[in-house]
């Protein structure tokens, strides 16, 4: 909600739920492919990419079991999938007076099991317009939540299809 309020582009997603029927209906609304993600998840645990509605019930069941086992919380949400993403992170620094600056970006797209393996800074092959938008949106998000500290704001950048070059929080 804070990212949306700050004008930062986000993926379409559902609310958190353990109601499979609700999650399936939300996936139908969003459109496939989607990601089913554990609310309490991290590091790729409790997460499944689902290509079609027929595959969703089994994927939700497996992800919910994994989430309960790993995190003690089986609630899930479904989220629009980015077909061919780059994972770009923007470092920010914010002080107690509200001053927030970016410390540029890095590409963290090389991953194994949803864990970063290589980080490249500055991120190669970004247009000046996209780089500026990433920096601007990272600062806007940090300011929208009153952030004070050093931190990272993460984005996915679509590399294929009609949405190529678009980024989302």
XYZ file of N, CA and C in Angstrom, residues 1-101:
303
model
N 0.815 -1.189 0.000
C 0.000 0.000 0.000
C 0.866 1.264 0.000
N 1.966 1.249 0.751
C 2.839 2.422 0.782
C 3.479 2.680 -0.575
N 3.884 1.616 -1.256
C 4.478 1.791 -2.586
C 3.448 2.378 -3.545
N 2.232 1.882 -3.490
C 1.168 2.394 -4.359
C 0.917 3.865 -4.051
N 0.814 4.196 -2.766
C 0.563 5.581 -2.361
C 1.692 6.510 -2.798
N 2.918 5.973 -2.864
C 4.073 6.774 -3.280
C 4.201 6.862 -4.795
N 3.299 6.207 -5.536
C 3.351 6.242 -6.988
C 4.359 5.282 -7.595
N 4.796 4.300 -6.820
C 5.765 3.316 -7.296
C 4.991 2.163 -7.938
N 5.355 1.743 -9.151
C 4.627 0.651 -9.800
C 4.798 -0.668 -9.046
N 3.686 -1.407 -8.921
C 3.692 -2.688 -8.221
C 2.980 -3.740 -9.070
N 3.214 -4.996 -8.748
C 2.520 -6.101 -9.397
C 1.120 -6.237 -8.820
N 0.200 -6.731 -9.627
C -1.133 -7.048 -9.144
C -1.033 -8.272 -8.238
N -1.711 -8.226 -7.089
C -1.648 -9.353 -6.158
C -2.933 -9.446 -5.354
N -3.049 -10.525 -4.598
C -4.201 -10.751 -3.730
C -3.857 -10.369 -2.297
N -4.851 -10.380 -1.454
C -4.627 -10.297 -0.019
C -4.145 -11.657 0.463
N -3.580 -11.694 1.654
C -3.131 -12.949 2.255
C -4.331 -13.775 2.678
N -4.226 -15.098 2.489
C -5.330 -15.967 2.855
C -4.844 -17.412 2.940
N -5.598 -18.219 3.688
C -5.388 -19.660 3.649
C -6.579 -20.348 2.974
N -7.425 -19.554 2.328
C -8.614 -20.034 1.615
C -8.239 -20.271 0.150
N -8.116 -21.538 -0.209
C -7.694 -21.907 -1.562
C -8.648 -21.363 -2.629
N -9.952 -21.427 -2.374
C -10.930 -20.939 -3.363
C -10.724 -19.449 -3.629
N -10.483 -18.676 -2.579
C -10.226 -17.243 -2.747
C -8.960 -17.025 -3.579
N -7.886 -17.752 -3.267
C -6.618 -17.573 -3.978
C -6.758 -17.958 -5.448
N -7.522 -18.996 -5.741
C -7.754 -19.388 -7.135
C -8.542 -18.305 -7.865
N -9.575 -17.768 -7.225
C -10.364 -16.692 -7.846
C -9.491 -15.463 -8.107
N -8.611 -15.136 -7.176
C -7.713 -13.995 -7.365
C -6.718 -14.255 -8.498
N -6.229 -15.472 -8.608
C -5.321 -15.811 -9.712
C -6.041 -15.670 -11.053
N -7.308 -16.068 -11.098
C -8.099 -15.891 -12.322
C -8.218 -14.404 -12.666
N -8.420 -13.566 -11.643
C -8.540 -12.121 -11.854
C -7.229 -11.542 -12.381
N -6.109 -11.953 -11.807
C -4.788 -11.424 -12.164
C -4.363 -11.936 -13.533
N -4.594 -13.206 -13.794
C -4.165 -13.843 -15.044
C -2.879 -14.622 -14.850
N -2.741 -15.693 -15.610
C -1.577 -16.574 -15.501
C -0.516 -16.176 -16.512
N 0.753 -16.457 -16.206
C 1.275 -17.140 -15.026
C 1.268 -16.235 -13.792
N 1.264 -16.882 -12.625
C 1.317 -16.161 -11.349
C 2.366 -16.830 -10.460
N 2.690 -16.154 -9.376
C 3.457 -16.759 -8.296
C 2.533 -16.923 -7.111
N 2.575 -18.078 -6.479
C 1.933 -18.301 -5.189
C 3.048 -18.168 -4.164
N 2.856 -17.262 -3.188
C 3.924 -16.962 -2.236
C 3.421 -17.036 -0.803
N 4.240 -17.622 0.048
C 3.929 -17.675 1.471
C 4.092 -16.287 2.077
N 3.125 -15.890 2.889
C 3.185 -14.588 3.554
C 4.434 -14.483 4.420
N 4.746 -15.547 5.139
C 5.892 -15.532 6.049
C 7.160 -16.055 5.383
N 7.135 -16.223 4.070
C 8.230 -16.870 3.350
C 9.457 -16.013 3.165
N 10.438 -16.647 2.598
C 11.690 -15.984 2.265
C 12.628 -16.984 1.632
N 13.547 -16.497 0.833
C 14.535 -17.363 0.216
C 13.950 -18.389 -0.733
N 12.750 -18.103 -1.269
C 12.123 -19.011 -2.214
C 11.308 -20.121 -1.573
N 11.318 -20.198 -0.251
C 10.540 -21.244 0.425
C 9.071 -20.836 0.470
N 8.189 -21.808 0.193
C 6.771 -21.528 0.158
C 6.353 -20.737 -1.065
N 7.137 -20.826 -2.130
C 6.855 -20.056 -3.342
C 6.821 -21.005 -4.540
N 5.835 -20.793 -5.410
C 5.717 -21.594 -6.625
C 5.301 -20.703 -7.786
N 5.941 -20.866 -8.931
C 5.469 -20.240 -10.166
C 4.452 -21.195 -10.770
N 3.296 -20.659 -11.139
C 2.209 -21.485 -11.648
C 1.808 -20.952 -13.012
N 1.872 -21.827 -14.003
C 1.615 -21.433 -15.387
C 0.137 -21.447 -15.752
N -0.656 -22.322 -15.118
C -2.058 -22.450 -15.516
C -2.948 -22.710 -14.306
N -4.221 -22.431 -14.496
C -5.213 -22.629 -13.428
C -5.245 -24.093 -12.987
N -5.104 -25.017 -13.929
C -5.154 -26.444 -13.598
C -4.051 -26.841 -12.613
N -2.921 -26.165 -12.679
C -1.787 -26.495 -11.806
C -1.856 -25.806 -10.439
N -2.759 -24.841 -10.291
C -2.755 -24.011 -9.083
C -3.144 -24.748 -7.804
N -4.203 -25.545 -7.769
C -4.556 -26.186 -6.491
C -3.418 -27.014 -5.887
N -2.755 -27.823 -6.705
C -1.654 -28.642 -6.195
C -0.474 -27.771 -5.757
N -0.191 -26.716 -6.514
C 0.910 -25.815 -6.148
C 0.623 -25.112 -4.827
N -0.614 -24.649 -4.647
C -0.980 -24.001 -3.384
C -0.858 -24.972 -2.220
N -1.349 -26.193 -2.414
C -1.284 -27.193 -1.348
C 0.168 -27.455 -0.938
N 1.035 -27.654 -1.918
C 2.446 -27.927 -1.620
C 3.123 -26.723 -0.964
N 2.863 -25.539 -1.479
C 3.484 -24.332 -0.916
C 2.982 -24.071 0.495
N 1.704 -24.296 0.749
C 1.148 -24.099 2.096
C 1.775 -25.074 3.093
N 1.923 -26.337 2.693
C 2.572 -27.327 3.580
C 3.998 -26.908 3.885
N 4.722 -26.471 2.860
C 6.108 -26.039 3.047
C 6.166 -24.818 3.968
N 5.246 -23.884 3.781
C 5.231 -22.668 4.605
C 4.919 -22.983 6.060
N 3.968 -23.880 6.284
C 3.648 -24.268 7.668
C 4.864 -24.931 8.310
N 5.510 -25.815 7.583
C 6.674 -26.519 8.108
C 7.834 -25.569 8.389
N 8.082 -24.641 7.467
C 9.240 -23.745 7.593
C 8.983 -22.550 8.500
N 7.748 -22.005 8.454
C 7.490 -20.722 9.111
C 6.355 -20.762 10.131
N 5.636 -21.888 10.189
C 4.506 -21.980 11.100
C 3.303 -21.170 10.665
N 3.260 -20.768 9.394
C 2.181 -19.934 8.876
C 1.919 -20.349 7.429
N 0.737 -20.898 7.165
C 0.427 -21.384 5.829
C -0.279 -20.390 4.933
N -0.465 -19.156 5.410
C -1.158 -18.174 4.571
C -0.335 -17.848 3.336
N -1.057 -17.642 2.231
C -0.431 -17.374 0.946
C -1.041 -16.129 0.326
N -0.371 -15.622 -0.703
C -0.969 -14.649 -1.614
C -0.534 -15.027 -3.010
N -1.286 -14.583 -3.998
C -0.903 -14.819 -5.386
C -0.548 -13.480 -6.014
N 0.420 -13.520 -6.922
C 0.965 -12.287 -7.483
C 1.260 -12.480 -8.962
N 1.020 -11.437 -9.718
C 1.351 -11.404 -11.150
C 2.807 -11.803 -11.333
N 3.086 -12.539 -12.376
C 4.445 -12.967 -12.666
C 5.097 -12.030 -13.673
N 6.366 -11.780 -13.502
C 7.169 -11.059 -14.492
C 7.849 -12.134 -15.331
N 7.612 -12.115 -16.641
C 8.035 -13.214 -17.517
C 9.544 -13.449 -17.482
N 10.328 -12.418 -17.738
C 11.790 -12.552 -17.769
C 12.396 -11.391 -16.985
N 12.462 -11.527 -15.672
C 12.868 -10.388 -14.847
C 14.377 -10.239 -14.674
N 14.764 -8.994 -14.477
C 16.059 -8.673 -13.880
C 15.753 -8.204 -12.464
N 16.589 -8.568 -11.529
C 16.422 -8.176 -10.125
C 17.401 -7.034 -9.870
N 16.853 -5.832 -9.742
C 17.679 -4.639 -9.535
C 17.383 -4.072 -8.148
N 18.421 -3.839 -7.374
C 18.270 -3.266 -6.037
C 18.891 -1.871 -6.010
N 18.216 -0.959 -5.335
C 18.726 0.394 -5.165
C 19.048 0.591 -3.691
N 20.275 0.974 -3.412
C 20.690 1.268 -2.031
C 20.213 2.675 -1.683
N 19.651 2.830 -0.496
C 19.221 4.151 -0.048
C 19.793 4.419 1.341
N 19.864 5.704 1.650
C 20.329 6.154 2.961
C 19.406 7.293 3.375
N 18.804 7.168 4.566
C 17.844 8.170 5.039
C 18.194 8.559 6.468
N 18.144 9.864 6.744
C 18.464 10.317 8.094
C 17.201 10.756 8.843
N 17.382 11.143 10.094
C 16.236 11.471 10.952
C 15.562 12.785 10.580
N 16.195 13.585 9.718
C 15.567 14.842 9.289
C 14.681 14.634 8.057
N 14.667 13.410 7.530
C 13.854 13.120 6.351
C 14.629 13.169 5.048
N 15.899 13.518 5.114
C 16.717 13.533 3.896
C 16.976 12.091 3.467
N 16.666 11.788 2.221
C 16.855 10.437 1.690
C 17.573 10.544 0.355
N 18.620 9.734 0.191
C 19.390 9.721 -1.053
C 19.565 8.276 -1.504
